[in-house]
N, CA and C atoms as an extended XYZ file, in Angstrom:
300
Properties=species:S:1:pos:R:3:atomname:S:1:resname:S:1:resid:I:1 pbc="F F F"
N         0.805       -1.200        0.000 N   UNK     1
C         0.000        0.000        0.000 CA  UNK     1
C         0.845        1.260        0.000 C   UNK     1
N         2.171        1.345       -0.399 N   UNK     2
C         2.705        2.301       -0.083 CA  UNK     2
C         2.743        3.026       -1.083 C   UNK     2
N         3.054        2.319       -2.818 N   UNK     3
C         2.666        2.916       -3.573 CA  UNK     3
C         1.709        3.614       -3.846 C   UNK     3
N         0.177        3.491       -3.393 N   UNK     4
C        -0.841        4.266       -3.445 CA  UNK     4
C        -0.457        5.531       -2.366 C   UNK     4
N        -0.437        5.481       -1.347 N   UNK     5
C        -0.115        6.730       -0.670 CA  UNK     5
C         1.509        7.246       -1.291 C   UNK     5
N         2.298        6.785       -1.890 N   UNK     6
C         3.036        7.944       -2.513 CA  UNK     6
C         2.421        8.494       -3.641 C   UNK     6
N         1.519        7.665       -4.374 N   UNK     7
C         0.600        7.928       -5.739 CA  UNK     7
C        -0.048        9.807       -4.533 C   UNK     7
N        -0.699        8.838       -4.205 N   UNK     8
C        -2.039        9.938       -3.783 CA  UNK     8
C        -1.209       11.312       -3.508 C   UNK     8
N        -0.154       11.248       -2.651 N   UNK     9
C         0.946       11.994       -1.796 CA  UNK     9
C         1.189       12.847       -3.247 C   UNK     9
N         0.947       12.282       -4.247 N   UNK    10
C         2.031       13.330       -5.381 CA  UNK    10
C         0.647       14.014       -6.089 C   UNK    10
N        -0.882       14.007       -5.851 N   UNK    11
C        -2.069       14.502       -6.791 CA  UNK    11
C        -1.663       15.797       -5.811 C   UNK    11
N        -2.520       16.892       -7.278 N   UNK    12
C        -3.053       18.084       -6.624 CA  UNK    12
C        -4.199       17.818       -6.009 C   UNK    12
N        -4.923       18.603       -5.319 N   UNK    13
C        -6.535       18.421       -4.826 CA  UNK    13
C        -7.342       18.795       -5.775 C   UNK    13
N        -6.983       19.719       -6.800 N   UNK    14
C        -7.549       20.087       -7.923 CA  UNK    14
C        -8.091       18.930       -8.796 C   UNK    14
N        -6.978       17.985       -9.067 N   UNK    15
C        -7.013       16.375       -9.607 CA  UNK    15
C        -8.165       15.913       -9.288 C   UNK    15
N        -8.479       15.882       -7.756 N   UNK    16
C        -9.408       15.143       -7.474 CA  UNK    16
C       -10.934       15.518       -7.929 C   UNK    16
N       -11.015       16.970       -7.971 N   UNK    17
C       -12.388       17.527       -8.371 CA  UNK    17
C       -12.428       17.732       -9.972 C   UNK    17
N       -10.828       17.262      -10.678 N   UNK    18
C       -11.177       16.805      -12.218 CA  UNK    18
C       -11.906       15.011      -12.374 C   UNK    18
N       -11.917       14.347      -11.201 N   UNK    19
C       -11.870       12.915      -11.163 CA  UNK    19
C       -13.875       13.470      -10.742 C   UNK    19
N       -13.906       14.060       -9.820 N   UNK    20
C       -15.350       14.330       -9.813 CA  UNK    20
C       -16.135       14.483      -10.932 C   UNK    20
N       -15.609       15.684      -11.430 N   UNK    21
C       -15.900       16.483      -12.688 CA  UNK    21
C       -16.869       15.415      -13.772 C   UNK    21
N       -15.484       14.796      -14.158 N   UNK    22
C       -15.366       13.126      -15.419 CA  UNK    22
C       -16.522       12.646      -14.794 C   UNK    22
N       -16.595       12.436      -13.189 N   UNK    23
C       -17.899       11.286      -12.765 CA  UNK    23
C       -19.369       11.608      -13.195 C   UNK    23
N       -19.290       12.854      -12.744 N   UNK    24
C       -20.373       14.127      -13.074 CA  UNK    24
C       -20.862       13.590      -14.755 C   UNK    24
N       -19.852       13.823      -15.440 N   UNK    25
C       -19.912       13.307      -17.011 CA  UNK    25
C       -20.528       12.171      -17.352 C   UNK    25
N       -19.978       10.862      -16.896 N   UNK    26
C       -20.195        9.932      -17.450 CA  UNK    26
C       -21.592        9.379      -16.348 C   UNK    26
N       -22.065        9.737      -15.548 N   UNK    27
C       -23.288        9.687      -14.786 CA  UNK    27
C       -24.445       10.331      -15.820 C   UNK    27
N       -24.147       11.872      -16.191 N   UNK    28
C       -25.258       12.148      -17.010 CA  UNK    28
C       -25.228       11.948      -18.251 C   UNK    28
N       -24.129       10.942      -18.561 N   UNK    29
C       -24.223       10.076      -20.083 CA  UNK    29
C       -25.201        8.572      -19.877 C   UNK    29
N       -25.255        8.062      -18.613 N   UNK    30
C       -25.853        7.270      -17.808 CA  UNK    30
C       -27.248        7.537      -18.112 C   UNK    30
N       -27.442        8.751      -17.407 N   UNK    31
C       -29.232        9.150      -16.874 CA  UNK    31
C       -29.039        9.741      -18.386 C   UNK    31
N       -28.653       10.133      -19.236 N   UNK    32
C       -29.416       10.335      -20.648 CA  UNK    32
C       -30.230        9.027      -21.344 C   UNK    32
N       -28.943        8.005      -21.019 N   UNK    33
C       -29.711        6.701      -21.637 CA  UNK    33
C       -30.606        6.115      -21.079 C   UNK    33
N       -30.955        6.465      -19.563 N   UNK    34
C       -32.399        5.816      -18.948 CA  UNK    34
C       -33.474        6.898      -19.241 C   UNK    34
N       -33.121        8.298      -19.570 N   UNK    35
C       -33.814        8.877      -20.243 CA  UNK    35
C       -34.719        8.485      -21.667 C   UNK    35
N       -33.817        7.779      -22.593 N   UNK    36
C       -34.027        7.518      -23.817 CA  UNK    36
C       -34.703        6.179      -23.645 C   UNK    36
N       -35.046        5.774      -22.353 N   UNK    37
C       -35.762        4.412      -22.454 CA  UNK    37
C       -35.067        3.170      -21.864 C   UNK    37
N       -33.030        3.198      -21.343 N   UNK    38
C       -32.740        1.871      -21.174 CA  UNK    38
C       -33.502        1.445      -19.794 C   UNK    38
N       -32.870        0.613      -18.811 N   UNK    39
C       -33.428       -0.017      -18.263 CA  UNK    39
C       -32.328        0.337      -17.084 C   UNK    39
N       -32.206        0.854      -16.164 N   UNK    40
C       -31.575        0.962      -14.509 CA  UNK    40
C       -30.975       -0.672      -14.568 C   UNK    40
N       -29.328       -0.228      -14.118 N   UNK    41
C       -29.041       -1.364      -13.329 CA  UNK    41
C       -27.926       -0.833      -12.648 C   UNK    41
N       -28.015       -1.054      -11.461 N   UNK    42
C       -27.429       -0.474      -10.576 CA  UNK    42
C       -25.127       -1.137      -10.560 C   UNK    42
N       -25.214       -1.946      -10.913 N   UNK    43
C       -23.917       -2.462      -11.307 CA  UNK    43
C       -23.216       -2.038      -12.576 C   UNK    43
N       -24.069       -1.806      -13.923 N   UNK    44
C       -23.751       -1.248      -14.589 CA  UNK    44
C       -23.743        0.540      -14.510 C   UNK    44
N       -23.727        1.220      -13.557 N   UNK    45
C       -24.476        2.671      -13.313 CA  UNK    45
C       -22.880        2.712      -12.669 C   UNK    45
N       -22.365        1.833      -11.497 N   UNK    46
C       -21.328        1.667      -10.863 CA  UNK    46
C       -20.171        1.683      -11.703 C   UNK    46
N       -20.425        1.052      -12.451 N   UNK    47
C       -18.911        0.724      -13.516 CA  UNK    47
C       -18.749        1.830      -14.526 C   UNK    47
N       -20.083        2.473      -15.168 N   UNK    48
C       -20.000        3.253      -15.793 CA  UNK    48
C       -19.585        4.592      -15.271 C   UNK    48
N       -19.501        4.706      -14.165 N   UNK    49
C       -19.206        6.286      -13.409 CA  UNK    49
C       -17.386        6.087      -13.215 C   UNK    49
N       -17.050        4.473      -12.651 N   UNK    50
C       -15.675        4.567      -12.507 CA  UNK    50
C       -15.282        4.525      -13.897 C   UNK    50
N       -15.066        3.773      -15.099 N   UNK    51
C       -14.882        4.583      -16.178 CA  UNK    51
C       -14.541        5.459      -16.851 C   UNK    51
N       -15.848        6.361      -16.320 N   UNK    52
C       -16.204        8.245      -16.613 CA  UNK    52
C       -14.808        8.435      -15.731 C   UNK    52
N       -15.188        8.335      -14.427 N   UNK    53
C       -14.008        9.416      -14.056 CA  UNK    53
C       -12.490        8.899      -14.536 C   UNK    53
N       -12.080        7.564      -14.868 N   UNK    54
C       -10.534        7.035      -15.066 CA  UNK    54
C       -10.680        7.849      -16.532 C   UNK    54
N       -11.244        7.809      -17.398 N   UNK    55
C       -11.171        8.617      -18.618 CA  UNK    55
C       -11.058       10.169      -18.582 C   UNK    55
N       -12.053       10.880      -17.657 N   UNK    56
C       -12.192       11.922      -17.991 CA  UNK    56
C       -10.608       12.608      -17.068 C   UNK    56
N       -10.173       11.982      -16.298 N   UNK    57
C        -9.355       11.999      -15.251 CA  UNK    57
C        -8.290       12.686      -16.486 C   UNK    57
N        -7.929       11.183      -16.942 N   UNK    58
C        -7.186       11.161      -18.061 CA  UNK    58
C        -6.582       12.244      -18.996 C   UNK    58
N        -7.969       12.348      -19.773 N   UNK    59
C        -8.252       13.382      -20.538 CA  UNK    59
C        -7.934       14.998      -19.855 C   UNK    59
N        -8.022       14.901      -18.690 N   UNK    60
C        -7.602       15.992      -17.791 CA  UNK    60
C        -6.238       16.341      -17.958 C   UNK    60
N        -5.865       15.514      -17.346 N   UNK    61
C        -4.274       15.254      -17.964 CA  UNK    61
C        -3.499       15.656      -18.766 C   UNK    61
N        -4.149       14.783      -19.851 N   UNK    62
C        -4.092       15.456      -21.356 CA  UNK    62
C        -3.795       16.929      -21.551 C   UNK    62
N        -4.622       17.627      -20.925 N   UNK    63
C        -4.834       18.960      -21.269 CA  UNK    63
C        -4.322       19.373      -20.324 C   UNK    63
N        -3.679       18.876      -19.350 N   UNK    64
C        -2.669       19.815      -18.180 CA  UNK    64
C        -1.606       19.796      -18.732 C   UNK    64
N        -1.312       19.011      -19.800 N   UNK    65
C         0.025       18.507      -19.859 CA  UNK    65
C         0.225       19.373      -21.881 C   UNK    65
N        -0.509       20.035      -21.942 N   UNK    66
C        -0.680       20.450      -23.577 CA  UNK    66
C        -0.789       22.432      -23.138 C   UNK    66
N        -0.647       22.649      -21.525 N   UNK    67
C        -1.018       23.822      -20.727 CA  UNK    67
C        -2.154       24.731      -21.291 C   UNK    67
N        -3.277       23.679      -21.367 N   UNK    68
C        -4.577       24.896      -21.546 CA  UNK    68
C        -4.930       24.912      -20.155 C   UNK    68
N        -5.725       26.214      -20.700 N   UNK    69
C        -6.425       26.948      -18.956 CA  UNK    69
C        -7.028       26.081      -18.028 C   UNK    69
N        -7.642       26.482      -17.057 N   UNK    70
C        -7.819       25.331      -16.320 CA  UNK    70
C        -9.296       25.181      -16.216 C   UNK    70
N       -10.255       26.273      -16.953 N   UNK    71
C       -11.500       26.100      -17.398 CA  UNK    71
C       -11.762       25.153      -18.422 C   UNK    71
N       -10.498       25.362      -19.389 N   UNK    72
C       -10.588       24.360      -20.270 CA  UNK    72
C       -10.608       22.704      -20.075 C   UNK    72
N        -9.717       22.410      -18.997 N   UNK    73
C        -8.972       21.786      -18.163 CA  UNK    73
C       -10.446       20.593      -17.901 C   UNK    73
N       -11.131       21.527      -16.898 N   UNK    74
C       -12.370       21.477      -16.310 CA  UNK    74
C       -13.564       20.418      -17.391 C   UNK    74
N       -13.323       21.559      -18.772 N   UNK    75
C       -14.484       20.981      -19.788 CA  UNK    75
C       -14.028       19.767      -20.331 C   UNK    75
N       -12.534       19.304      -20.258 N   UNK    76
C       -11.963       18.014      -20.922 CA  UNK    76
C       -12.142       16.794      -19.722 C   UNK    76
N       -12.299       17.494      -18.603 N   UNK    77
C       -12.894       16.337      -17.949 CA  UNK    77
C       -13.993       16.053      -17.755 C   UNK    77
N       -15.380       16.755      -17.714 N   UNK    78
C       -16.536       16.388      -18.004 CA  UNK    78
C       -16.483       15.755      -19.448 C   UNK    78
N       -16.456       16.269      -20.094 N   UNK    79
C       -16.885       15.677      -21.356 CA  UNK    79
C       -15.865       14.728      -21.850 C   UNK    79
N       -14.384       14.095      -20.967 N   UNK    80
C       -14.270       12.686      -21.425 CA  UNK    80
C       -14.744       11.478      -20.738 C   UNK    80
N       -15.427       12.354      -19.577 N   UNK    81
C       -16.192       11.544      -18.473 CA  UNK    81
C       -17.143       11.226      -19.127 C   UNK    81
N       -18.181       11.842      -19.992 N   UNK    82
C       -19.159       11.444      -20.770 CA  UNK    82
C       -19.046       10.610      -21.707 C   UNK    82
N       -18.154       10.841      -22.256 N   UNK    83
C       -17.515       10.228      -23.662 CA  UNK    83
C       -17.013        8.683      -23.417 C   UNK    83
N       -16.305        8.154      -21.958 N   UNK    84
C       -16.110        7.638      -21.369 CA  UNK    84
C       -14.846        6.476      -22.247 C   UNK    84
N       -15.125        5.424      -23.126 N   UNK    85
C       -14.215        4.596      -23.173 CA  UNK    85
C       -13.939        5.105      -24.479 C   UNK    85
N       -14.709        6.067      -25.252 N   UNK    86
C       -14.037        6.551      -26.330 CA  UNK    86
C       -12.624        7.319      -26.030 C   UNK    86
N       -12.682        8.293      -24.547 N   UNK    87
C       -11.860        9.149      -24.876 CA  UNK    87
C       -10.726        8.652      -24.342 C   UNK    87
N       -10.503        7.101      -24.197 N   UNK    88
C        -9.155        6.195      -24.114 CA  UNK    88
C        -8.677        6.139      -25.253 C   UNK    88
N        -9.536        5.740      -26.309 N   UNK    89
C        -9.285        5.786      -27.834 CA  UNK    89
C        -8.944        6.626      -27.916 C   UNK    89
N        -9.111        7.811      -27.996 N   UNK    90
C        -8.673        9.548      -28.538 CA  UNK    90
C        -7.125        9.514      -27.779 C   UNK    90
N        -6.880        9.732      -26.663 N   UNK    91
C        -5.645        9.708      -25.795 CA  UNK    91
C        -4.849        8.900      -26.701 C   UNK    91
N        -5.230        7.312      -26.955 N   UNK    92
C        -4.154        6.694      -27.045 CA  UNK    92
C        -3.675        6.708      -28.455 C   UNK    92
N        -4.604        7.027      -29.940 N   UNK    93
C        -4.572        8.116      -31.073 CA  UNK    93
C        -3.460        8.562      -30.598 C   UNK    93
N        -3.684       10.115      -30.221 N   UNK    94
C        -2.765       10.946      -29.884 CA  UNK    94
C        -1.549       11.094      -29.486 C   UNK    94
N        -1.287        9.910      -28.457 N   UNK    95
C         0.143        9.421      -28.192 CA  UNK    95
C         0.430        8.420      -29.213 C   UNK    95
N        -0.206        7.415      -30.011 N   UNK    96
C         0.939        7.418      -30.886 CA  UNK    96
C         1.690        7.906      -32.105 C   UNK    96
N         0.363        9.354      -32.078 N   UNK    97
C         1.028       10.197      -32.979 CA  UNK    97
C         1.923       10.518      -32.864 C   UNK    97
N         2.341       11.264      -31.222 N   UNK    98
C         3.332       11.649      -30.706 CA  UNK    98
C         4.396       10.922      -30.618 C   UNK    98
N         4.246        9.792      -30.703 N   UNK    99
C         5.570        8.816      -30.534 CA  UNK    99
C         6.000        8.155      -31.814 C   UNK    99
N         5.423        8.296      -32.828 N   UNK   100
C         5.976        8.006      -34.070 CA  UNK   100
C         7.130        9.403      -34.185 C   UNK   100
């Protein structure tokens, strides 16, 4: 367990309310689709929020690390939180653009 508390030991607190943010996202990508008619299941509602936030987290990242603002910052984590396993695809695109 030590690695996680040096992990955690090295986030901003900011991090954490981009990890909210993403959850925020991929929750009301959730309640859109029980909107549109799917069907509640409480295990899939669970998985889909951790997801949202490991993506939108991500995607946060992304854009800390490219130095846009931190409003911007903000909107790349909701909306890869929404976007959810696409915006692994997009990230990982992108890096191997970068690494070719």
């Amino acid at each position: 367990m030590d690695w996680l508390q040096h992990f955690l030991r090295q986030l901003e607190p900011v991090q954490f309310i981009y990890g909210i943010v993403a959850t925020c996202g991929g929750v009301a990508r959730y309640l859109t689709g029980i909107a549109d008619g799917k069907a509640f299941s409480l295990t899939v509602f669970i998985a889909s929020a951790f997801v949202a936030g490991f993506s939108g987290w991500m995607f946060a990242l992304l854009g800390m690390s490219l130095n846009m603002p931190q409003s911007m910052v903000f909107m790349m984590a909701g909306t890869g939180g929404f976007m959810g396993e696409q915006t692994m695809k997009l990230i990982a695109e992108y890096l191997q653009a970068k690494i070719k």
